[in-house]
mmCIF file of N, CA and C in Angstrom:
data_model
loop_
_atom_site.group_PDB
_atom_site.id
_atom_site.type_symbol
_atom_site.label_atom_id
_atom_site.label_comp_id
_atom_site.label_asym_id
_atom_site.label_seq_id
_atom_site.Cartn_x
_atom_site.Cartn_y
_atom_site.Cartn_z
ATOM 1 N N MET A 84 37.778 8.569 -7.069
ATOM 2 C CA MET A 84 37.007 7.194 -6.122
ATOM 3 C C MET A 84 35.766 7.457 -6.674
ATOM 4 N N SER A 85 35.000 5.791 -7.148
ATOM 5 C CA SER A 85 33.468 6.201 -7.488
ATOM 6 C C SER A 85 33.021 5.132 -6.895
ATOM 7 N N ASN A 86 31.573 5.282 -6.678
ATOM 8 C CA ASN A 86 30.866 4.292 -5.579
ATOM 9 C C ASN A 86 29.869 3.341 -6.805
ATOM 10 N N SER A 87 30.618 3.001 -8.314
ATOM 11 C CA SER A 87 29.537 2.798 -9.341
ATOM 12 C C SER A 87 29.267 1.068 -8.993
ATOM 13 N N SER A 88 30.189 0.491 -8.201
ATOM 14 C CA SER A 88 29.715 -0.969 -7.951
ATOM 15 C C SER A 88 28.520 -0.965 -7.237
ATOM 16 N N THR A 89 28.132 0.107 -6.253
ATOM 17 C CA THR A 89 26.670 0.117 -5.658
ATOM 18 C C THR A 89 25.604 0.340 -6.526
ATOM 19 N N SER A 90 24.744 -0.708 -6.692
ATOM 20 C CA SER A 90 23.822 -0.572 -7.544
ATOM 21 C C SER A 90 22.306 -0.314 -6.820
ATOM 22 N N TYR A 91 21.670 0.642 -6.891
ATOM 23 C CA TYR A 91 20.058 0.887 -6.110
ATOM 24 C C TYR A 91 18.964 0.814 -7.032
ATOM 25 N N ALA A 92 19.135 1.248 -8.239
ATOM 26 C CA ALA A 92 18.072 0.952 -8.886
ATOM 27 C C ALA A 92 18.059 0.241 -10.399
ATOM 28 N N VAL A 93 18.996 -0.306 -10.555
ATOM 29 C CA VAL A 93 19.454 -0.847 -12.017
ATOM 30 C C VAL A 93 19.316 -2.354 -11.941
ATOM 31 N N GLY A 94 18.827 -2.728 -12.647
ATOM 32 C CA GLY A 94 19.050 -4.215 -12.871
ATOM 33 C C GLY A 94 18.650 -4.997 -11.757
ATOM 34 N N GLY A 95 17.474 -4.665 -11.531
ATOM 35 C CA GLY A 95 16.988 -5.615 -10.111
ATOM 36 C C GLY A 95 17.420 -5.234 -8.988
ATOM 37 N N GLY A 96 17.927 -3.986 -8.965
ATOM 38 C CA GLY A 96 18.530 -3.644 -7.619
ATOM 39 C C GLY A 96 17.601 -3.395 -6.426
ATOM 40 N N ARG A 97 18.026 -2.837 -5.219
ATOM 41 C CA ARG A 97 17.100 -3.231 -4.066
ATOM 42 C C ARG A 97 16.106 -1.830 -4.275
ATOM 43 N N PHE A 98 16.529 -0.782 -5.066
ATOM 44 C CA PHE A 98 15.299 -0.156 -5.276
ATOM 45 C C PHE A 98 14.743 -0.098 -6.785
ATOM 46 N N ALA A 99 14.702 -1.079 -7.445
ATOM 47 C CA ALA A 99 13.995 -1.210 -8.660
ATOM 48 C C ALA A 99 12.565 -1.249 -8.524
ATOM 49 N N VAL A 100 12.299 -1.980 -7.569
ATOM 50 C CA VAL A 100 10.464 -1.908 -7.585
ATOM 51 C C VAL A 100 9.945 -0.603 -7.506
ATOM 52 N N GLY A 101 9.076 -0.086 -8.428
ATOM 53 C CA GLY A 101 8.568 1.320 -7.973
ATOM 54 C C GLY A 101 9.627 2.614 -8.734
ATOM 55 N N ALA A 102 10.597 2.369 -9.295
ATOM 56 C CA ALA A 102 11.601 3.318 -9.359
ATOM 57 C C ALA A 102 11.396 4.147 -10.370
ATOM 58 N N ASP A 103 9.985 4.104 -11.219
ATOM 59 C CA ASP A 103 9.617 4.855 -12.104
ATOM 60 C C ASP A 103 8.588 6.217 -11.198
ATOM 61 N N ARG A 104 8.753 7.385 -12.051
ATOM 62 C CA ARG A 104 8.028 8.295 -11.169
ATOM 63 C C ARG A 104 6.762 8.246 -11.000
ATOM 64 N N LEU A 105 6.105 7.754 -11.819
ATOM 65 C CA LEU A 105 4.409 7.760 -11.960
ATOM 66 C C LEU A 105 4.034 6.673 -10.725
ATOM 67 N N THR A 106 4.539 5.660 -10.452
ATOM 68 C CA THR A 106 4.397 4.653 -9.536
ATOM 69 C C THR A 106 4.745 5.610 -8.160
ATOM 70 N N LEU A 107 5.666 5.866 -8.047
ATOM 71 C CA LEU A 107 6.012 6.578 -6.889
ATOM 72 C C LEU A 107 5.159 7.750 -6.446
ATOM 73 N N LEU A 108 4.853 8.532 -7.397
ATOM 74 C CA LEU A 108 3.642 9.588 -7.291
ATOM 75 C C LEU A 108 2.286 8.947 -6.680
ATOM 76 N N ALA A 109 1.982 7.543 -7.300
ATOM 77 C CA ALA A 109 0.754 7.170 -6.824
ATOM 78 C C ALA A 109 0.978 6.670 -5.503
ATOM 79 N N VAL A 110 1.986 6.079 -5.200
ATOM 80 C CA VAL A 110 2.248 5.702 -3.585
ATOM 81 C C VAL A 110 2.142 6.899 -2.750
ATOM 82 N N LEU A 111 2.559 8.196 -3.069
ATOM 83 C CA LEU A 111 2.597 9.394 -2.470
ATOM 84 C C LEU A 111 0.977 10.083 -2.267
ATOM 85 N N VAL A 112 0.299 10.176 -3.199
ATOM 86 C CA VAL A 112 -0.774 10.468 -3.660
ATOM 87 C C VAL A 112 -1.855 9.539 -2.852
ATOM 88 N N VAL A 113 -1.796 8.206 -2.979
ATOM 89 C CA VAL A 113 -2.827 7.367 -1.911
ATOM 90 C C VAL A 113 -2.618 7.292 -0.518
ATOM 91 N N GLY A 114 -1.385 7.602 -0.132
ATOM 92 C CA GLY A 114 -0.994 8.059 1.460
ATOM 93 C C GLY A 114 -1.703 9.026 1.594
ATOM 94 N N LYS A 115 -1.539 10.232 1.089
ATOM 95 C CA LYS A 115 -1.952 11.510 1.341
ATOM 96 C C LYS A 115 -3.610 11.474 1.158
ATOM 97 N N MET A 116 -4.235 10.887 0.274
ATOM 98 C CA MET A 116 -5.570 10.752 -0.047
ATOM 99 C C MET A 116 -6.227 10.198 1.115
ATOM 100 N N LEU A 117 -5.527 8.930 1.542
ATOM 101 C CA LEU A 117 -6.103 8.364 2.757
ATOM 102 C C LEU A 117 -6.084 9.429 4.055
ATOM 103 N N ASP A 118 -5.121 9.955 4.463
ATOM 104 C CA ASP A 118 -5.031 10.913 5.362
ATOM 105 C C ASP A 118 -5.735 12.077 5.125
ATOM 106 N N ALA A 119 -6.119 12.512 4.032
ATOM 107 C CA ALA A 119 -7.346 13.494 3.621
ATOM 108 C C ALA A 119 -8.719 13.017 3.920
ATOM 109 N N VAL A 120 -8.941 11.901 3.605
ATOM 110 C CA VAL A 120 -10.179 11.205 3.569
ATOM 111 C C VAL A 120 -10.588 11.083 5.129
ATOM 112 N N SER A 121 -9.460 10.382 5.696
ATOM 113 C CA SER A 121 -9.599 10.230 7.202
ATOM 114 C C SER A 121 -9.862 11.428 8.180
ATOM 115 N N THR A 122 -9.253 12.737 7.549
ATOM 116 C CA THR A 122 -9.447 14.183 8.159
ATOM 117 C C THR A 122 -10.545 14.388 8.409
ATOM 118 N N VAL A 123 -11.207 14.350 6.925
ATOM 119 C CA VAL A 123 -12.718 14.992 6.739
ATOM 120 C C VAL A 123 -13.579 14.047 7.425
ATOM 121 N N THR A 124 -13.508 13.025 7.219
ATOM 122 C CA THR A 124 -14.309 11.973 7.685
ATOM 123 C C THR A 124 -14.590 12.140 9.504
ATOM 124 N N VAL A 125 -13.259 12.051 10.160
ATOM 125 C CA VAL A 125 -13.269 12.203 11.730
ATOM 126 C C VAL A 125 -13.805 13.440 12.004
ATOM 127 N N LEU A 126 -13.172 14.760 11.048
ATOM 128 C CA LEU A 126 -13.799 15.982 11.809
ATOM 129 C C LEU A 126 -15.376 16.028 11.724
ATOM 130 N N SER A 127 -15.980 15.362 10.644
ATOM 131 C CA SER A 127 -17.293 15.632 10.085
ATOM 132 C C SER A 127 -18.123 14.725 11.082
ATOM 133 N N LEU A 128 -17.597 13.536 11.446
ATOM 134 C CA LEU A 128 -18.461 12.735 12.578
ATOM 135 C C LEU A 128 -18.241 13.074 14.326
ATOM 136 N N ARG A 129 -16.934 13.502 14.432
ATOM 137 C CA ARG A 129 -16.804 13.964 15.621
ATOM 138 C C ARG A 129 -16.309 15.560 16.112
ATOM 139 N N GLU A 130 -16.916 15.735 17.050
ATOM 140 C CA GLU A 130 -16.860 17.239 17.863
ATOM 141 C C GLU A 130 -15.951 17.202 18.526
ATOM 142 N N ASP A 131 -15.262 16.506 19.326
ATOM 143 C CA ASP A 131 -14.460 16.484 20.292
ATOM 144 C C ASP A 131 -12.778 16.347 19.745
ATOM 145 N N VAL A 132 -12.668 16.343 18.461
ATOM 146 C CA VAL A 132 -11.150 16.194 18.062
ATOM 147 C C VAL A 132 -11.165 17.565 17.176
ATOM 148 N N TYR A 133 -9.736 17.853 16.935
ATOM 149 C CA TYR A 133 -9.388 19.271 16.045
ATOM 150 C C TYR A 133 -8.308 18.641 15.421
ATOM 151 N N GLU A 134 -8.223 19.445 14.126
ATOM 152 C CA GLU A 134 -7.010 19.362 13.333
ATOM 153 C C GLU A 134 -5.925 20.043 13.905
ATOM 154 N N SER A 135 -4.801 19.134 14.237
ATOM 155 C CA SER A 135 -3.709 19.697 14.482
ATOM 156 C C SER A 135 -2.736 20.575 14.025
ATOM 157 N N MET A 136 -2.732 20.421 12.654
ATOM 158 C CA MET A 136 -1.623 21.154 11.869
ATOM 159 C C MET A 136 -2.104 22.446 11.354
ATOM 160 N N TRP A 137 -1.730 23.514 11.891
ATOM 161 C CA TRP A 137 -2.059 25.064 11.735
ATOM 162 C C TRP A 137 -2.417 24.962 10.247
ATOM 163 N N LEU A 138 -1.487 24.868 9.225
ATOM 164 C CA LEU A 138 -2.011 25.147 7.906
ATOM 165 C C LEU A 138 -2.987 24.446 7.382
ATOM 166 N N THR A 139 -3.317 23.168 7.847
ATOM 167 C CA THR A 139 -4.727 22.606 7.509
ATOM 168 C C THR A 139 -5.728 23.272 7.988
ATOM 169 N N ARG A 140 -5.876 23.466 9.230
ATOM 170 C CA ARG A 140 -6.837 23.876 10.067
ATOM 171 C C ARG A 140 -7.301 25.441 9.449
ATOM 172 N N THR A 141 -5.984 26.296 9.251
ATOM 173 C CA THR A 141 -6.249 27.736 8.723
ATOM 174 C C THR A 141 -6.909 27.658 7.271
ATOM 175 N N LEU A 142 -6.319 26.579 6.419
ATOM 176 C CA LEU A 142 -7.104 26.380 5.240
ATOM 177 C C LEU A 142 -8.530 25.985 5.114
ATOM 178 N N MET A 143 -8.740 24.742 6.048
ATOM 179 C CA MET A 143 -10.098 24.475 6.298
ATOM 180 C C MET A 143 -10.935 25.838 6.419
ATOM 181 N N ASN A 144 -10.720 26.606 7.584
ATOM 182 C CA ASN A 144 -11.285 27.785 8.034
ATOM 183 C C ASN A 144 -11.563 28.560 6.634
ATOM 184 N N GLU A 145 -10.774 29.204 6.092
ATOM 185 C CA GLU A 145 -10.859 30.016 4.883
ATOM 186 C C GLU A 145 -11.874 29.628 3.931
ATOM 187 N N LEU A 146 -11.300 28.215 3.693
ATOM 188 C CA LEU A 146 -12.027 27.719 2.026
ATOM 189 C C LEU A 146 -13.054 26.599 2.336
ATOM 190 N N GLY A 147 -13.241 26.317 3.556
ATOM 191 C CA GLY A 147 -14.198 24.893 3.834
ATOM 192 C C GLY A 147 -13.284 23.879 4.046
ATOM 193 N N MET A 148 -13.980 22.993 4.707
ATOM 194 C CA MET A 148 -13.257 21.759 5.193
ATOM 195 C C MET A 148 -12.719 20.853 4.009
ATOM 196 N N VAL A 149 -13.558 20.366 3.086
ATOM 197 C CA VAL A 149 -13.005 19.685 1.918
ATOM 198 C C VAL A 149 -11.879 20.555 0.973
ATOM 199 N N GLU A 150 -12.484 21.660 0.715
ATOM 200 C CA GLU A 150 -11.327 22.374 -0.249
ATOM 201 C C GLU A 150 -10.094 22.586 0.666
ATOM 202 N N GLY A 151 -9.964 22.884 1.409
ATOM 203 C CA GLY A 151 -9.005 23.222 2.646
ATOM 204 C C GLY A 151 -8.038 21.841 2.699
ATOM 205 N N VAL A 152 -8.753 21.023 2.867
ATOM 206 C CA VAL A 152 -7.668 19.731 2.936
ATOM 207 C C VAL A 152 -7.134 19.161 1.623
ATOM 208 N N LEU A 153 -7.682 19.457 0.561
ATOM 209 C CA LEU A 153 -7.479 19.388 -0.803
ATOM 210 C C LEU A 153 -6.260 20.141 -1.208
ATOM 211 N N VAL A 154 -6.352 21.457 -0.551
ATOM 212 C CA VAL A 154 -5.412 22.410 -1.088
ATOM 213 C C VAL A 154 -4.026 21.693 -0.304
ATOM 214 N N THR A 155 -4.164 21.201 1.098
ATOM 215 C CA THR A 155 -2.900 20.836 1.612
ATOM 216 C C THR A 155 -2.614 19.253 0.920
ATOM 217 N N VAL A 156 -3.336 18.942 0.396
ATOM 218 C CA VAL A 156 -2.936 17.479 -0.405
ATOM 219 C C VAL A 156 -1.899 17.985 -1.657
ATOM 220 N N VAL A 157 -2.393 19.045 -2.612
ATOM 221 C CA VAL A 157 -1.578 19.566 -3.297
ATOM 222 C C VAL A 157 -0.238 20.239 -2.774
ATOM 223 N N LEU A 158 -0.439 20.829 -1.652
ATOM 224 C CA LEU A 158 0.648 21.248 -1.223
ATOM 225 C C LEU A 158 1.777 20.424 -0.840
ATOM 226 N N ALA A 159 1.590 19.407 -0.256
ATOM 227 C CA ALA A 159 2.075 17.888 0.223
ATOM 228 C C ALA A 159 2.872 17.162 -0.911
ATOM 229 N N VAL A 160 2.026 16.999 -1.858
ATOM 230 C CA VAL A 160 2.288 16.367 -2.863
ATOM 231 C C VAL A 160 3.663 17.397 -3.650
ATOM 232 N N VAL A 161 3.561 18.630 -4.091
ATOM 233 C CA VAL A 161 4.251 19.269 -4.745
ATOM 234 C C VAL A 161 5.597 19.571 -3.932
ATOM 235 N N GLY A 162 5.399 19.431 -2.408
ATOM 236 C CA GLY A 162 6.868 19.510 -1.650
ATOM 237 C C GLY A 162 7.383 18.162 -1.528
ATOM 238 N N VAL A 163 6.851 17.463 -1.304
ATOM 239 C CA VAL A 163 7.590 15.917 -1.256
ATOM 240 C C VAL A 163 8.327 15.660 -2.548
ATOM 241 N N ALA A 164 7.314 16.114 -3.853
ATOM 242 C CA ALA A 164 7.816 15.822 -4.967
ATOM 243 C C ALA A 164 9.121 16.698 -5.499
ATOM 244 N N LEU A 165 9.190 17.831 -4.789
ATOM 245 C CA LEU A 165 10.583 18.734 -5.130
ATOM 246 C C LEU A 165 11.669 18.327 -3.939
ATOM 247 N N LEU A 166 11.278 17.869 -3.179
ATOM 248 C CA LEU A 166 12.476 17.183 -1.981
ATOM 249 C C LEU A 166 12.753 15.969 -2.484
ATOM 250 N N ALA A 167 12.201 15.167 -3.418
ATOM 251 C CA ALA A 167 12.393 13.700 -3.856
ATOM 252 C C ALA A 167 13.303 13.990 -5.212
ATOM 253 N N GLU A 168 13.325 15.228 -5.640
ATOM 254 C CA GLU A 168 13.670 15.237 -6.880
ATOM 255 C C GLU A 168 14.969 16.096 -6.563
ATOM 256 N N SER A 169 15.187 16.521 -5.301
ATOM 257 C CA SER A 169 16.288 17.292 -5.380
ATOM 258 C C SER A 169 17.648 16.601 -5.159
ATOM 259 N N GLY A 170 17.463 15.227 -5.114
ATOM 260 C CA GLY A 170 18.426 14.158 -4.989
ATOM 261 C C GLY A 170 19.524 14.414 -6.113
ATOM 262 N N ALA A 171 18.967 14.818 -7.462
ATOM 263 C CA ALA A 171 19.713 14.910 -8.779
ATOM 264 C C ALA A 171 20.593 16.187 -8.485
ATOM 265 N N VAL A 172 20.054 17.258 -7.774
ATOM 266 C CA VAL A 172 20.499 18.447 -7.844
ATOM 267 C C VAL A 172 21.811 18.380 -6.970
ATOM 268 N N VAL A 173 21.492 17.217 -5.485
ATOM 269 C CA VAL A 173 22.803 17.159 -5.040
ATOM 270 C C VAL A 173 23.774 16.544 -5.530
ATOM 271 N N ALA A 174 23.342 15.562 -6.193
ATOM 272 C CA ALA A 174 24.415 14.533 -7.056
ATOM 273 C C ALA A 174 25.361 15.401 -7.993
ATOM 274 N N ARG A 175 24.642 16.432 -8.401
ATOM 275 C CA ARG A 175 25.579 17.249 -9.199
ATOM 276 C C ARG A 175 26.175 18.247 -8.817
ATOM 277 N N LEU A 176 25.806 18.605 -7.696
ATOM 278 C CA LEU A 176 26.528 19.469 -7.066
ATOM 279 C C LEU A 176 27.892 19.121 -6.320
ATOM 280 N N VAL A 177 27.710 17.942 -5.515
ATOM 281 C CA VAL A 177 28.914 17.239 -4.748
ATOM 282 C C VAL A 177 29.802 16.744 -5.823
ATOM 283 N N PRO A 178 31.235 16.622 -5.404
ATOM 284 C CA PRO A 178 32.186 16.231 -6.132
ATOM 285 C C PRO A 178 31.886 14.447 -6.673
ATOM 286 N N ASP A 179 32.368 14.097 -7.680
ATOM 287 C CA ASP A 179 32.021 12.966 -8.398
ATOM 288 C C ASP A 179 32.072 11.768 -7.316
ATOM 289 N N GLY A 180 33.051 11.604 -6.247
ATOM 290 C CA GLY A 180 33.152 10.431 -5.443
ATOM 291 C C GLY A 180 32.292 10.637 -4.421
ATOM 292 N N TRP A 181 31.458 11.630 -4.059
ATOM 293 C CA TRP A 181 30.599 11.961 -2.748
ATOM 294 C C TRP A 181 29.222 10.910 -2.745
ATOM 295 N N ALA A 182 28.742 10.973 -3.861
ATOM 296 C CA ALA A 182 27.337 10.233 -4.110
ATOM 297 C C ALA A 182 27.697 9.005 -4.850
ATOM 298 N N PRO A 183 26.742 8.191 -4.252
ATOM 299 C CA PRO A 183 26.666 6.996 -5.201
ATOM 300 C C PRO A 183 26.242 7.119 -6.587
ATOM 301 N N ASP A 184 26.335 6.340 -7.665
ATOM 302 C CA ASP A 184 25.935 6.796 -9.079
ATOM 303 C C ASP A 184 24.332 6.812 -9.402
ATOM 304 N N GLU A 185 23.744 5.989 -8.486
ATOM 305 C CA GLU A 185 22.642 5.897 -8.370
ATOM 306 C C GLU A 185 21.763 6.705 -7.215
ATOM 307 N N TYR A 186 22.406 7.562 -6.660
ATOM 308 C CA TYR A 186 21.757 8.290 -5.586
ATOM 309 C C TYR A 186 20.554 9.058 -5.975
ATOM 310 N N PRO A 187 20.713 9.946 -6.891
ATOM 311 C CA PRO A 187 19.204 10.274 -7.061
ATOM 312 C C PRO A 187 18.029 9.199 -7.234
ATOM 313 N N THR A 188 18.318 8.287 -7.866
ATOM 314 C CA THR A 188 16.868 7.451 -7.800
ATOM 315 C C THR A 188 16.579 6.550 -6.888
ATOM 316 N N ALA A 189 17.872 6.200 -5.808
ATOM 317 C CA ALA A 189 17.473 5.561 -4.283
ATOM 318 C C ALA A 189 16.943 6.817 -3.463
ATOM 319 N N PHE A 190 17.394 8.237 -3.668
ATOM 320 C CA PHE A 190 16.912 9.391 -2.792
ATOM 321 C C PHE A 190 15.351 9.385 -3.187
ATOM 322 N N ARG A 191 15.146 9.467 -4.454
ATOM 323 C CA ARG A 191 13.769 9.707 -4.757
ATOM 324 C C ARG A 191 12.712 8.629 -4.459
ATOM 325 N N VAL A 192 13.262 7.426 -4.341
ATOM 326 C CA VAL A 192 12.234 5.973 -4.261
ATOM 327 C C VAL A 192 12.054 6.138 -2.636
ATOM 328 N N VAL A 193 13.090 6.582 -1.957
ATOM 329 C CA VAL A 193 13.064 6.594 -0.590
ATOM 330 C C VAL A 193 12.042 7.610 0.087
ATOM 331 N N THR A 194 12.517 8.839 -0.702
ATOM 332 C CA THR A 194 11.578 10.160 -0.099
ATOM 333 C C THR A 194 9.971 9.902 -0.401
ATOM 334 N N TYR A 195 9.785 9.523 -1.507
ATOM 335 C CA TYR A 195 8.232 9.398 -1.994
ATOM 336 C C TYR A 195 7.925 8.137 -1.372
ATOM 337 N N CYS A 196 8.496 6.828 -1.275
ATOM 338 C CA CYS A 196 7.818 6.029 -0.386
ATOM 339 C C CYS A 196 7.494 6.437 1.157
ATOM 340 N N SER A 197 8.648 6.754 1.738
ATOM 341 C CA SER A 197 8.503 7.013 2.995
ATOM 342 C C SER A 197 7.203 8.232 3.320
ATOM 343 N N ALA A 198 7.265 9.240 2.387
ATOM 344 C CA ALA A 198 6.293 9.997 2.806
ATOM 345 C C ALA A 198 4.534 9.352 2.612
ATOM 346 N N GLY A 199 4.813 8.323 1.346
ATOM 347 C CA GLY A 199 3.404 7.793 1.184
ATOM 348 C C GLY A 199 3.145 6.972 2.217
ATOM 349 N N VAL A 200 3.978 6.437 2.989
ATOM 350 C CA VAL A 200 3.866 5.426 4.356
ATOM 351 C C VAL A 200 3.366 6.101 5.287
ATOM 352 N N TRP A 201 4.126 7.212 5.528
ATOM 353 C CA TRP A 201 3.990 8.264 6.788
ATOM 354 C C TRP A 201 2.144 8.785 6.656
ATOM 355 N N TYR A 202 2.045 9.255 5.521
ATOM 356 C CA TYR A 202 0.595 10.017 5.388
ATOM 357 C C TYR A 202 -0.378 8.625 5.296
ATOM 358 N N GLY A 203 -0.132 7.748 5.139
ATOM 359 C CA GLY A 203 -0.655 6.533 5.123
ATOM 360 C C GLY A 203 -0.900 6.077 6.643
ATOM 361 N N PHE A 204 -0.132 5.898 7.384
ATOM 362 C CA PHE A 204 -0.117 5.774 8.957
ATOM 363 C C PHE A 204 -1.284 6.977 9.506
ATOM 364 N N LEU A 205 -0.866 8.189 9.032
ATOM 365 C CA LEU A 205 -1.744 9.316 9.729
ATOM 366 C C LEU A 205 -3.006 9.090 9.607
ATOM 367 N N GLY A 206 -3.723 8.762 8.112
ATOM 368 C CA GLY A 206 -4.871 8.230 7.692
ATOM 369 C C GLY A 206 -5.328 7.241 8.658
ATOM 370 N N VAL A 207 -4.637 5.861 8.679
ATOM 371 C CA VAL A 207 -5.006 4.910 9.768
ATOM 372 C C VAL A 207 -5.247 5.463 11.201
ATOM 373 N N HIS A 208 -4.179 6.258 11.582
ATOM 374 C CA HIS A 208 -4.412 6.799 12.668
ATOM 375 C C HIS A 208 -5.773 7.572 13.302
ATOM 376 N N ASN A 209 -5.935 8.404 12.128
ATOM 377 C CA ASN A 209 -7.258 9.319 12.201
ATOM 378 C C ASN A 209 -8.322 8.598 12.242
ATOM 379 N N PHE A 210 -8.628 7.560 11.533
ATOM 380 C CA PHE A 210 -9.633 6.672 11.556
ATOM 381 C C PHE A 210 -9.774 6.209 12.637
ATOM 382 N N SER A 211 -8.741 5.685 13.726
ATOM 383 C CA SER A 211 -8.734 5.079 14.794
ATOM 384 C C SER A 211 -9.629 5.925 16.120
ATOM 385 N N PHE A 212 -9.625 7.374 15.662
ATOM 386 C CA PHE A 212 -10.440 7.831 16.572
ATOM 387 C C PHE A 212 -11.898 7.733 16.478
ATOM 388 N N LEU A 213 -12.337 7.135 15.521
ATOM 389 C CA LEU A 213 -13.980 6.643 15.390
ATOM 390 C C LEU A 213 -14.127 5.403 16.238
ATOM 391 N N PHE A 214 -13.239 4.993 16.644
ATOM 392 C CA PHE A 214 -13.744 3.823 17.325
ATOM 393 C C PHE A 214 -13.266 3.772 19.004
#
């Protein structure tokens, strides 16, 4: 049994917009950079807030505020990219009928976009501490 009739990213399907990796990476990087810029801005302007993520806080203490945040940007982007591309591995490992034909593409789009939107939301939330 095959799910070949389910089209996720082919011929104008549900996930066709932004299905190329470069666009997806841009969505992720823009969201994470908004988070990074807001973190540095808020921490620079307010003394009564602190970074809640242990790794980011540790890297900022060891490397400096901007450098530590940039390292977390790289780690986050690489981590999300590895997760997003793991859909292809899953599709290869499971039996033929278990994953739709376009599962890797759909998983990639949803993973990159979800992470980019989440990081963007965190950036907006961080900026809300200034008001």
